[in-house]
Coordinates of C-alpha atoms (C1' of nucleotides) in Angstrom, one line a residue:
Chain A
M1 CA 137.8 136.9 -10.3
N2 CA 140.8 134.6 -10.3
V3 CA 143.5 135.3 -7.8
F4 CA 146.3 136.0 -10.3
L5 CA 144.3 138.7 -12.0
K6 CA 143.3 140.2 -8.7
N7 CA 146.9 140.4 -7.6
K8 CA 148.0 142.0 -10.9
I9 CA 145.3 144.6 -10.6
E10 CA 146.0 145.4 -7.0
N11 CA 149.7 145.6 -7.8
S12 CA 149.1 148.1 -10.6
I13 CA 146.7 150.2 -8.5
S14 CA 149.3 150.5 -5.8
N15 CA 151.4 152.6 -8.2
F16 CA 148.7 155.2 -8.1
N17 CA 147.4 155.1 -4.6
F18 CA 149.1 154.9 -1.2
N19 CA 146.7 153.6 1.2
S20 CA 148.6 152.9 4.4
G21 CA 151.8 154.3 2.9
L22 CA 152.9 155.2 6.3
S23 CA 152.1 152.8 9.1
L24 CA 153.2 153.3 12.6
D25 CA 152.9 149.5 13.1
A26 CA 156.5 149.2 11.8
L27 CA 157.7 151.4 14.6
P28 CA 159.5 149.9 17.6
V29 CA 157.3 149.8 20.7
E30 CA 159.2 152.6 22.6
E31 CA 158.8 155.2 19.8
K32 CA 155.2 154.2 19.3
G33 CA 154.5 154.5 23.0
E34 CA 156.2 157.9 23.2
L35 CA 154.2 159.2 20.3
M36 CA 151.0 157.9 21.7
E37 CA 151.4 159.1 25.3
Q38 CA 150.5 162.7 24.4
S39 CA 147.9 161.8 21.9
R40 CA 144.2 162.4 22.0
I41 CA 141.2 161.3 20.1
I42 CA 139.2 163.8 18.0
K43 CA 135.7 163.0 16.6
I44 CA 134.9 164.6 13.3
P45 CA 131.3 164.4 12.2
R46 CA 130.5 164.0 8.5
K47 CA 131.2 167.2 6.5
A48 CA 133.2 168.7 9.3
V49 CA 136.6 170.2 8.4
L50 CA 139.6 168.9 10.3
Y51 CA 142.0 171.5 8.9
S52 CA 141.9 174.0 6.0
E53 CA 144.2 175.1 3.2
G54 CA 146.6 177.8 4.4
E55 CA 146.6 177.0 8.1
P56 CA 149.9 176.1 9.8
P57 CA 149.9 172.4 10.6
K58 CA 149.4 171.6 14.3
G59 CA 150.3 168.0 14.4
I60 CA 149.7 164.6 12.7
Y61 CA 146.6 162.5 12.5
I62 CA 145.9 158.8 12.4
L63 CA 142.5 157.8 11.1
M64 CA 140.9 155.3 13.4
N65 CA 137.6 154.9 11.5
G66 CA 135.6 156.8 8.9
K67 CA 136.8 158.5 5.7
I68 CA 138.7 161.8 5.3
K69 CA 139.0 163.5 2.0
I70 CA 141.9 165.8 1.1
S71 CA 141.0 168.5 -1.3
Q72 CA 142.3 171.7 -2.8
L73 CA 140.3 174.7 -3.8
N74 CA 140.9 176.5 -7.1
F75 CA 140.8 180.2 -7.7
D76 CA 137.8 179.6 -9.9
G77 CA 135.9 177.9 -7.1
S78 CA 136.3 174.3 -8.4
V79 CA 137.5 171.7 -6.0
Q80 CA 140.1 168.9 -6.7
I81 CA 140.1 165.9 -4.4
L82 CA 143.6 164.5 -4.1
F83 CA 143.2 161.6 -1.7
I84 CA 140.7 159.8 0.4
Y85 CA 142.1 158.3 3.6
T86 CA 140.7 155.3 5.3
T87 CA 141.2 153.5 8.6
G88 CA 144.9 153.2 9.7
E89 CA 146.3 155.9 7.5
V90 CA 148.6 158.6 8.8
F91 CA 148.3 162.1 7.4
G92 CA 149.2 165.8 8.0
H93 CA 152.9 165.0 8.6
R94 CA 154.2 166.2 5.3
P95 CA 153.6 170.0 5.7
L96 CA 155.0 169.7 9.2
L97 CA 158.2 168.2 7.9
G98 CA 158.4 170.5 4.9
N99 CA 157.7 173.7 6.9
D100 CA 154.7 174.4 4.7
K101 CA 151.3 175.6 5.5
H102 CA 148.6 173.1 4.8
P103 CA 148.3 173.0 1.0
V104 CA 145.0 171.2 1.3
T105 CA 141.8 170.9 3.3
A106 CA 140.8 167.8 5.2
T107 CA 137.1 167.1 5.5
A108 CA 135.2 164.1 6.9
L109 CA 133.3 162.2 4.2
A110 CA 131.7 160.1 7.0
D111 CA 131.7 160.4 10.8
S112 CA 135.3 159.8 11.7
E113 CA 137.7 159.5 14.6
V114 CA 141.3 160.4 14.5
V115 CA 144.2 160.2 16.9
F116 CA 145.9 163.5 17.1
I117 CA 149.6 163.9 18.0
E118 CA 151.1 167.3 18.7
K119 CA 153.7 168.7 16.4
D120 CA 156.4 169.0 19.0
Q121 CA 155.9 165.5 20.2
F122 CA 156.1 164.2 16.7
L123 CA 159.2 166.1 15.9
K124 CA 160.8 165.1 19.1
V125 CA 160.4 161.4 18.5
I126 CA 161.6 161.8 14.9
E127 CA 164.7 163.6 16.0
R128 CA 165.6 160.8 18.4
S129 CA 164.8 157.8 16.3
P130 CA 166.7 157.1 13.1
R131 CA 164.4 154.2 12.6
F132 CA 161.4 156.5 12.5
S133 CA 163.2 158.9 10.2
A134 CA 164.0 156.1 7.8
L135 CA 160.4 154.9 7.9
I136 CA 159.1 158.4 7.0
M137 CA 161.7 158.9 4.3
Q138 CA 160.7 155.6 2.7
S139 CA 157.0 156.4 2.9
I140 CA 157.2 159.9 1.5
S141 CA 159.6 158.9 -1.3
H142 CA 157.3 156.2 -2.3
E143 CA 154.4 158.6 -2.2
F144 CA 156.3 161.0 -4.3
T145 CA 156.6 158.3 -7.0
I146 CA 152.9 157.7 -6.9
L147 CA 152.1 161.4 -7.3
V148 CA 154.4 161.5 -10.3
N149 CA 152.4 158.7 -11.8
R150 CA 149.2 160.5 -11.1
I151 CA 150.3 163.7 -12.8
N152 CA 150.9 161.6 -15.9
I153 CA 147.3 160.3 -15.7
F154 CA 145.8 163.7 -15.4
A155 CA 148.0 165.2 -18.1
Q156 CA 147.5 162.5 -20.6
R157 CA 144.3 160.5 -20.1
G158 CA 140.7 161.3 -20.8
I159 CA 137.9 161.1 -18.3
K160 CA 136.9 157.5 -19.1
E161 CA 140.4 156.3 -18.3
R162 CA 140.7 158.4 -15.2
L163 CA 137.4 157.3 -13.8
A164 CA 138.2 153.6 -14.5
L165 CA 141.4 154.0 -12.5
F166 CA 139.8 156.0 -9.6
L167 CA 137.0 153.5 -9.3
L168 CA 139.5 150.8 -8.8
I169 CA 141.3 152.9 -6.3
L170 CA 138.1 153.7 -4.4
N171 CA 137.2 150.0 -4.4
E172 CA 140.4 149.4 -2.4
T173 CA 139.6 152.4 -0.2
Y174 CA 136.1 151.3 0.5
K175 CA 136.4 147.5 0.7
V176 CA 136.0 146.1 4.2
P177 CA 139.5 145.1 5.5
G178 CA 139.9 141.5 6.3
Q179 CA 137.0 140.5 4.2
M180 CA 137.7 138.0 1.4
S181 CA 135.4 139.6 -1.1
E182 CA 137.3 142.1 -3.3
E183 CA 134.2 144.1 -3.9
G184 CA 133.7 147.3 -1.9
E185 CA 130.7 149.5 -1.6
I186 CA 131.8 152.9 -2.9
T187 CA 129.5 155.4 -1.2
I188 CA 131.1 158.6 -2.3
N189 CA 128.6 161.1 -3.8
R190 CA 128.7 162.3 -7.4
N191 CA 130.0 165.7 -6.6
D192 CA 133.0 164.3 -4.7
L193 CA 133.7 161.6 -7.3
A194 CA 133.7 164.3 -10.0
G195 CA 136.1 166.4 -8.0
Y196 CA 138.3 163.3 -7.5
T197 CA 138.3 162.4 -11.2
G198 CA 138.8 166.0 -12.2
T199 CA 135.7 166.6 -14.3
S200 CA 132.2 168.1 -14.0
V201 CA 129.4 166.3 -12.3
E202 CA 127.4 166.0 -15.5
N203 CA 130.3 164.4 -17.3
L204 CA 130.9 162.1 -14.5
V205 CA 127.3 160.9 -14.5
R206 CA 127.4 160.3 -18.2
T207 CA 130.6 158.3 -18.0
L208 CA 129.2 156.2 -15.1
K209 CA 126.1 155.6 -17.2
T210 CA 128.2 154.2 -20.1
F211 CA 130.0 152.0 -17.6
K212 CA 126.7 150.7 -16.3
E213 CA 125.5 150.0 -19.9
N214 CA 128.7 148.0 -20.4
N215 CA 128.2 146.2 -17.1
Y216 CA 131.5 147.4 -15.7
I217 CA 129.7 148.6 -12.6
R218 CA 126.3 148.5 -11.0
T219 CA 124.7 151.0 -8.7
M220 CA 122.3 150.7 -5.8
G221 CA 121.0 154.1 -4.7
K222 CA 124.1 156.2 -4.6
S223 CA 126.4 153.4 -4.0
I224 CA 128.7 152.0 -6.7
Y225 CA 129.9 148.4 -7.1
I226 CA 132.4 147.2 -9.6
T227 CA 131.3 144.2 -11.5
D228 CA 134.0 143.9 -14.1
F229 CA 137.4 144.6 -12.6
E230 CA 139.2 143.4 -15.7
A231 CA 137.4 145.8 -18.0
L232 CA 138.1 148.8 -15.8
Y233 CA 141.7 147.7 -15.5
A234 CA 142.1 147.5 -19.2
L235 CA 140.4 150.8 -19.7
S236 CA 142.5 152.6 -17.2
G237 CA 145.6 151.7 -19.2
V238 CA 148.0 151.3 -16.4
Chain B
M1 CA 159.4 194.8 -14.0
N2 CA 159.2 196.2 -10.5
V3 CA 160.7 194.3 -7.7
F4 CA 157.5 193.8 -5.7
L5 CA 155.8 192.1 -8.6
K6 CA 158.9 190.1 -9.4
N7 CA 158.9 188.7 -5.9
K8 CA 155.2 188.0 -5.9
I9 CA 155.6 186.0 -9.1
E10 CA 158.7 184.1 -8.0
N11 CA 157.0 183.3 -4.8
S12 CA 153.9 181.9 -6.5
I13 CA 156.0 179.9 -9.0
S14 CA 157.9 178.3 -6.1
N15 CA 154.7 176.5 -5.2
F16 CA 154.8 174.6 -8.5
N17 CA 158.5 174.0 -9.0
F18 CA 161.3 172.9 -6.8
N19 CA 164.5 174.1 -8.3
S20 CA 167.1 173.4 -5.7
G21 CA 164.6 171.7 -3.4
L22 CA 167.4 169.6 -1.9
S23 CA 170.7 171.3 -1.6
L24 CA 173.7 169.7 -0.1
D25 CA 175.1 173.1 0.8
A26 CA 173.1 172.9 4.0
L27 CA 175.0 169.8 5.1
P28 CA 177.7 169.9 7.7
V29 CA 181.2 169.7 6.2
E30 CA 181.9 166.2 7.5
E31 CA 178.8 164.6 5.9
K32 CA 179.4 166.4 2.7
G33 CA 183.0 165.3 2.6
E34 CA 182.0 161.7 3.3
L35 CA 179.4 161.8 0.5
M36 CA 181.8 163.3 -1.9
E37 CA 184.8 161.1 -1.2
Q38 CA 183.4 158.2 -3.2
S39 CA 181.8 160.3 -5.9
R40 CA 182.7 160.5 -9.5
I41 CA 181.8 162.8 -12.4
I42 CA 179.8 161.5 -15.3
K43 CA 179.5 163.4 -18.6
I44 CA 176.2 163.1 -20.4
P45 CA 176.1 164.3 -24.0
R46 CA 172.9 165.9 -25.3
K47 CA 170.1 163.4 -25.8
A48 CA 171.9 160.7 -23.9
V49 CA 169.9 158.8 -21.2
L50 CA 171.3 158.7 -17.7
Y51 CA 168.8 156.2 -16.4
S52 CA 165.6 154.7 -17.7
E53 CA 162.1 153.9 -16.3
G54 CA 162.0 150.6 -14.6
E55 CA 165.7 150.3 -13.7
P56 CA 166.7 149.9 -10.1
P57 CA 168.4 153.1 -8.8
K58 CA 172.1 152.9 -8.5
G59 CA 172.8 156.1 -6.6
I60 CA 172.1 159.8 -6.5
Y61 CA 173.1 162.6 -8.9
I62 CA 174.0 166.2 -8.5
L63 CA 173.8 168.2 -11.7
M64 CA 177.0 170.3 -12.1
N65 CA 176.0 171.9 -15.4
G66 CA 173.6 171.4 -18.3
K67 CA 170.0 170.4 -18.2
I68 CA 168.4 167.1 -17.4
K69 CA 164.8 166.3 -18.2
I70 CA 162.8 163.8 -16.2
S71 CA 160.1 162.1 -18.2
Q72 CA 157.6 159.2 -18.2
L73 CA 156.5 157.1 -21.1
N74 CA 152.8 156.3 -21.5
F75 CA 151.4 153.0 -22.8
D76 CA 150.2 154.8 -25.9
G77 CA 153.7 156.1 -26.6
S78 CA 153.2 159.7 -25.5
V79 CA 155.8 161.2 -23.2
Q80 CA 155.1 163.4 -20.2
I81 CA 158.0 165.6 -18.9
L82 CA 157.7 166.1 -15.2
F83 CA 160.7 168.2 -14.3
I84 CA 163.7 169.8 -15.8
Y85 CA 166.7 170.0 -13.5
T86 CA 169.3 172.6 -13.7
T87 CA 172.7 173.3 -12.1
G88 CA 172.9 172.4 -8.4
E89 CA 169.9 170.2 -8.2
V90 CA 170.0 166.7 -6.6
F91 CA 168.0 163.9 -8.0
G92 CA 167.6 160.2 -8.1
H93 CA 167.4 159.9 -4.3
R94 CA 163.7 159.4 -4.0
P95 CA 163.3 155.9 -5.6
L96 CA 166.4 154.9 -3.6
L97 CA 164.8 155.9 -0.3
G98 CA 161.4 154.6 -1.3
N99 CA 162.6 151.2 -2.5
D100 CA 161.1 151.8 -5.9
K101 CA 162.5 151.2 -9.3
H102 CA 163.0 154.4 -11.3
P103 CA 159.5 155.5 -12.2
V104 CA 161.0 157.9 -14.8
T105 CA 163.7 158.4 -17.4
A106 CA 166.4 161.0 -17.1
T107 CA 167.7 162.4 -20.4
A108 CA 170.2 165.2 -21.1
L109 CA 168.6 168.2 -22.8
A110 CA 172.0 169.8 -23.2
D111 CA 175.5 168.4 -22.7
S112 CA 175.7 167.9 -19.0
E113 CA 177.9 166.8 -16.1
V114 CA 176.7 165.1 -13.0
V115 CA 178.3 164.0 -9.8
F116 CA 177.4 160.5 -9.1
I117 CA 177.3 159.1 -5.5
E118 CA 176.8 155.3 -4.9
K119 CA 173.7 154.1 -3.3
D120 CA 175.5 152.4 -0.4
Q121 CA 177.6 155.5 0.3
F122 CA 174.5 157.7 0.3
L123 CA 172.5 155.4 2.6
K124 CA 175.4 155.0 4.9
V125 CA 175.7 158.8 5.4
I126 CA 172.0 159.1 5.9
E127 CA 171.9 156.4 8.5
R128 CA 174.6 158.2 10.5
S129 CA 173.4 161.7 10.2
P130 CA 170.1 162.8 11.7
R131 CA 170.9 166.3 10.3
F132 CA 171.0 164.8 6.7
S133 CA 167.8 162.8 7.4
A134 CA 166.0 165.9 8.5
L135 CA 167.2 167.8 5.5
I136 CA 165.9 165.1 3.2
M137 CA 162.6 164.8 4.9
Q138 CA 162.1 168.5 4.7
S139 CA 162.9 168.6 1.0
I140 CA 160.8 165.7 0.0
S141 CA 157.8 166.8 2.0
H142 CA 158.0 170.2 0.4
E143 CA 158.3 168.6 -3.0
F144 CA 155.3 166.5 -2.2
T145 CA 153.3 169.7 -1.6
I146 CA 154.4 171.0 -5.0
L147 CA 153.3 167.9 -6.8
V148 CA 149.9 168.1 -5.2
N149 CA 149.6 171.6 -6.5
R150 CA 150.6 170.4 -10.0
I151 CA 148.1 167.7 -10.1
N152 CA 145.5 170.3 -9.5
I153 CA 146.9 172.3 -12.4
F154 CA 146.7 169.3 -14.8
A155 CA 143.3 168.2 -13.6
Q156 CA 141.6 171.6 -13.7
R157 CA 143.3 174.0 -16.1
G158 CA 143.4 174.3 -19.9
I159 CA 146.4 174.5 -22.1
K160 CA 146.7 178.2 -22.1
E161 CA 146.9 178.4 -18.4
R162 CA 149.3 175.5 -18.1
L163 CA 151.6 176.8 -20.7
A164 CA 151.6 180.3 -19.0
L165 CA 152.6 178.6 -15.8
F166 CA 155.3 176.4 -17.3
L167 CA 156.8 179.2 -19.2
L168 CA 157.3 181.1 -16.0
I169 CA 158.8 178.0 -14.4
L170 CA 161.1 177.5 -17.4
N171 CA 162.2 181.1 -17.2
E172 CA 163.4 180.3 -13.6
T173 CA 165.1 177.2 -14.9
Y174 CA 166.8 178.8 -17.8
K175 CA 167.8 182.2 -16.4
V176 CA 171.5 182.6 -15.7
P177 CA 172.0 182.4 -12.0
G178 CA 173.4 185.5 -10.4
Q179 CA 172.4 187.7 -13.2
M180 CA 170.2 190.6 -12.4
S181 CA 168.0 190.3 -15.4
E182 CA 165.0 188.1 -14.7
E183 CA 164.7 187.1 -18.3
G184 CA 166.0 183.8 -19.3
E185 CA 166.5 182.3 -22.7
I186 CA 164.2 179.2 -22.9
T187 CA 165.9 176.9 -25.4
I188 CA 163.7 173.9 -25.0
N189 CA 162.4 172.5 -28.3
R190 CA 158.7 172.4 -29.2
N191 CA 158.3 168.7 -28.7
D192 CA 159.7 168.7 -25.2
L193 CA 157.7 171.8 -24.3
A194 CA 154.5 170.1 -25.5
G195 CA 155.4 167.0 -23.4
Y196 CA 156.0 169.3 -20.4
T197 CA 152.7 171.2 -20.8
G198 CA 150.9 167.9 -21.5
T199 CA 149.6 168.7 -25.0
S200 CA 150.3 168.0 -28.6
V201 CA 153.0 169.9 -30.5
E202 CA 150.4 171.4 -32.8
N203 CA 148.4 172.8 -30.0
L204 CA 151.5 174.0 -28.2
V205 CA 152.6 176.0 -31.3
R206 CA 149.2 177.5 -31.7
T207 CA 149.1 178.6 -28.1
L208 CA 152.6 180.1 -28.4
K209 CA 151.4 181.9 -31.4
T210 CA 148.6 183.6 -29.6
F211 CA 151.0 184.5 -26.8
K212 CA 153.2 186.1 -29.3
E213 CA 150.3 188.0 -30.9
N214 CA 149.5 189.3 -27.4
N215 CA 153.1 190.2 -26.8
Y216 CA 153.4 188.0 -23.8
I217 CA 156.5 186.4 -25.3
R218 CA 158.8 186.8 -28.2
T219 CA 160.8 184.2 -30.0
M220 CA 164.2 184.2 -31.7
G221 CA 164.8 181.1 -33.7
K222 CA 163.7 178.4 -31.4
S223 CA 164.4 180.3 -28.2
I224 CA 161.5 181.8 -26.2
Y225 CA 161.8 185.0 -24.1
I226 CA 159.1 186.2 -21.8
T227 CA 158.2 189.8 -22.4
D228 CA 155.1 190.2 -20.2
F229 CA 155.5 188.3 -16.9
E230 CA 152.5 189.9 -15.3
A231 CA 150.2 188.8 -18.1
L232 CA 151.4 185.2 -18.0
Y233 CA 151.2 185.2 -14.3
A234 CA 147.6 186.4 -14.4
L235 CA 146.8 183.9 -17.1
S236 CA 148.3 181.0 -15.1
G237 CA 145.8 181.7 -12.3
V238 CA 148.0 180.8 -9.4
Chain C
dC1 C1' 102.8 168.5 0.8
dG2 C1' 106.5 171.4 -0.3
dC3 C1' 111.4 172.3 0.1
dC4 C1' 116.1 171.4 -0.6
dG5 C1' 120.0 169.0 -1.9
dT6 C1' 121.5 165.5 -5.1
dA7 C1' 121.3 162.9 -9.4
dT8 C1' 120.3 162.7 -14.3
dT9 C1' 119.4 164.1 -19.0
dG10 C1' 119.6 167.2 -23.0
dA11 C1' 121.5 170.7 -26.2
dG12 C1' 125.0 173.5 -27.9
dC13 C1' 129.5 175.4 -28.0
dG14 C1' 134.4 175.7 -27.5
dC15 C1' 138.6 173.6 -26.8
dT16 C1' 141.9 170.1 -27.9
dC17 C1' 143.2 166.2 -30.6
dT18 C1' 144.4 164.0 -34.9
dC19 C1' 145.6 163.8 -39.6
dA20 C1' 147.8 165.9 -43.2
dA21 C1' 150.5 169.1 -45.7
dC22 C1' 153.9 172.5 -46.1
dG23 C1' 158.0 175.5 -44.7
dA24 C1' 162.6 176.3 -42.8
dG25 C1' 167.1 175.1 -41.6
dG26 C1' 171.2 172.3 -41.0
dG27 C1' 174.0 168.5 -42.5
dT28 C1' 175.8 165.4 -45.9
dG29 C1' 177.2 163.4 -50.0
dG30 C1' 177.8 163.9 -54.8
Chain D
dC1 C1' 178.5 174.5 -54.5
dC2 C1' 174.3 172.4 -55.0
dA3 C1' 170.8 168.9 -54.4
dC4 C1' 168.8 166.1 -51.2
dC5 C1' 167.3 164.5 -46.9
dC6 C1' 166.1 164.8 -42.2
dT7 C1' 164.5 167.0 -38.3
dC8 C1' 161.9 170.5 -36.4
dG9 C1' 158.4 174.0 -36.6
dT10 C1' 154.1 175.8 -38.4
dT11 C1' 149.5 176.0 -40.4
dG12 C1' 144.8 174.1 -41.8
dA13 C1' 140.7 171.4 -41.5
dG14 C1' 137.6 168.3 -39.3
dA15 C1' 136.0 165.3 -35.6
dG16 C1' 135.2 164.3 -30.9
dC17 C1' 135.5 165.2 -26.2
dG18 C1' 134.3 167.7 -22.3
dC19 C1' 132.3 172.0 -20.6
dT20 C1' 128.4 175.1 -19.4
dC21 C1' 123.7 176.2 -19.1
dA22 C1' 119.2 174.7 -18.3
dA23 C1' 115.6 171.6 -17.3
dT24 C1' 113.8 167.7 -15.2
dA25 C1' 113.7 163.6 -11.7
dC26 C1' 114.4 161.8 -7.1
dG27 C1' 114.6 161.3 -2.2
dG28 C1' 114.8 162.7 2.5
dC29 C1' 113.0 165.7 5.9
dG30 C1' 110.4 169.3 8.1

DNA sequence: CGCCGTATTGAGCGCTCTCAACGAGGGTGG
DNA sequence: CCACCCTCGTTGAGAGCGCTCAATACGGCG
């Protein structure tokens, strides 16, 4: 894939996904140190729940390695996956700041490790550091924009288009950082992918099949690899 | 409608709508004064556009009276309405803080007046006031939660359910503040209501018709009045 | 080998969309 | 004042998409 197209696609995708929206790397050393001094590491095995919908938030989390899915349960029992976080991403801070209970459930998709920072510690550092406040406002505002874009996708596009877009997003999520290849191994299972796309498993499988027949993707076991980025990009209509 | 039920419904609806999410009333007098000193009032006649998708944000707006719709255009020409702002609401601050271009277009649904505050002035006050920063972080974080809930709605529910929910939201938007009656006159036209619900005009009309036949709503001319809040609430499944 | 969770395929139905036509109401110009 | 037009709302018919239910493969693990 030529580099111009690659950039164009990544650029568009970034309007619908906020991997590393909030990075503590941009923080001055003092604030970062202060945050980290009370932190501890939590291990979450695959399928374990980090927090559940309805719980009061206890602190914020930074994902060190693994994958965490953020999902919401419907009254009818169906599950919608909203985000999948990967290494380096910060989460759990928004309900803390907004005085909400957790609106979502966080579950490990793979064995994961997170750094946990206590609510009080986090709020204390924020209060003292305008720099940190500004960083958070910037990140959440940007993420707000991204969610608005997503609502549009869900309200207006069919499953083919949505899946095309989410595969491109997942490729970003699953590709190995620092590696030149733009192709990631998407290891999410069909049920979760259906919940992410907002459809049933059967429909998801059928759509994947047509993508395979068109050589947009290929599969090995349960893993999915994108073979034609441009086609998916065109299909997603973004 | 008994007061217990009314509260339950309003409470649930507030998870999907953020009327008055950010209110400057909670600001200390000095900050508010500083913000307002450079402000000016802009009149926007019905159907006029306040700002368009893709423009760089110039400042923030406080709606004094009227109604402003926030919409996004799709590549296929369809329009999704995301919010409808009413008196007292603040908007346009998020792209400013997130360094984004406007992701949406703001159009007057009725003759409106807004207070406009310059970008620089707004950012200056924020920088100086941790109190203001905290207020904004709280508001945007909460709004983020609401958008997450909405994505779920669009991804998982059919048109009947969505329309039931949005009618309840619009009732809050259109009811006269301070008036005891919980019933508002929803004056939005069919095309906009379809764009808000995320469906076609024809489908919208049909769904409205079944609501009328079930006595959930009644219409007078183009206005819609809710007659059975409980039924719509149950239907919305929230 | 049998079990269980996951993936895939098939069939049929219902919902939603699109295209098309018609109706109602308001405004304008003759 | 009336005829016309334009916008908005409503109704009908047919096609296609996406859902559910049901059955069948597949693969790891005891």
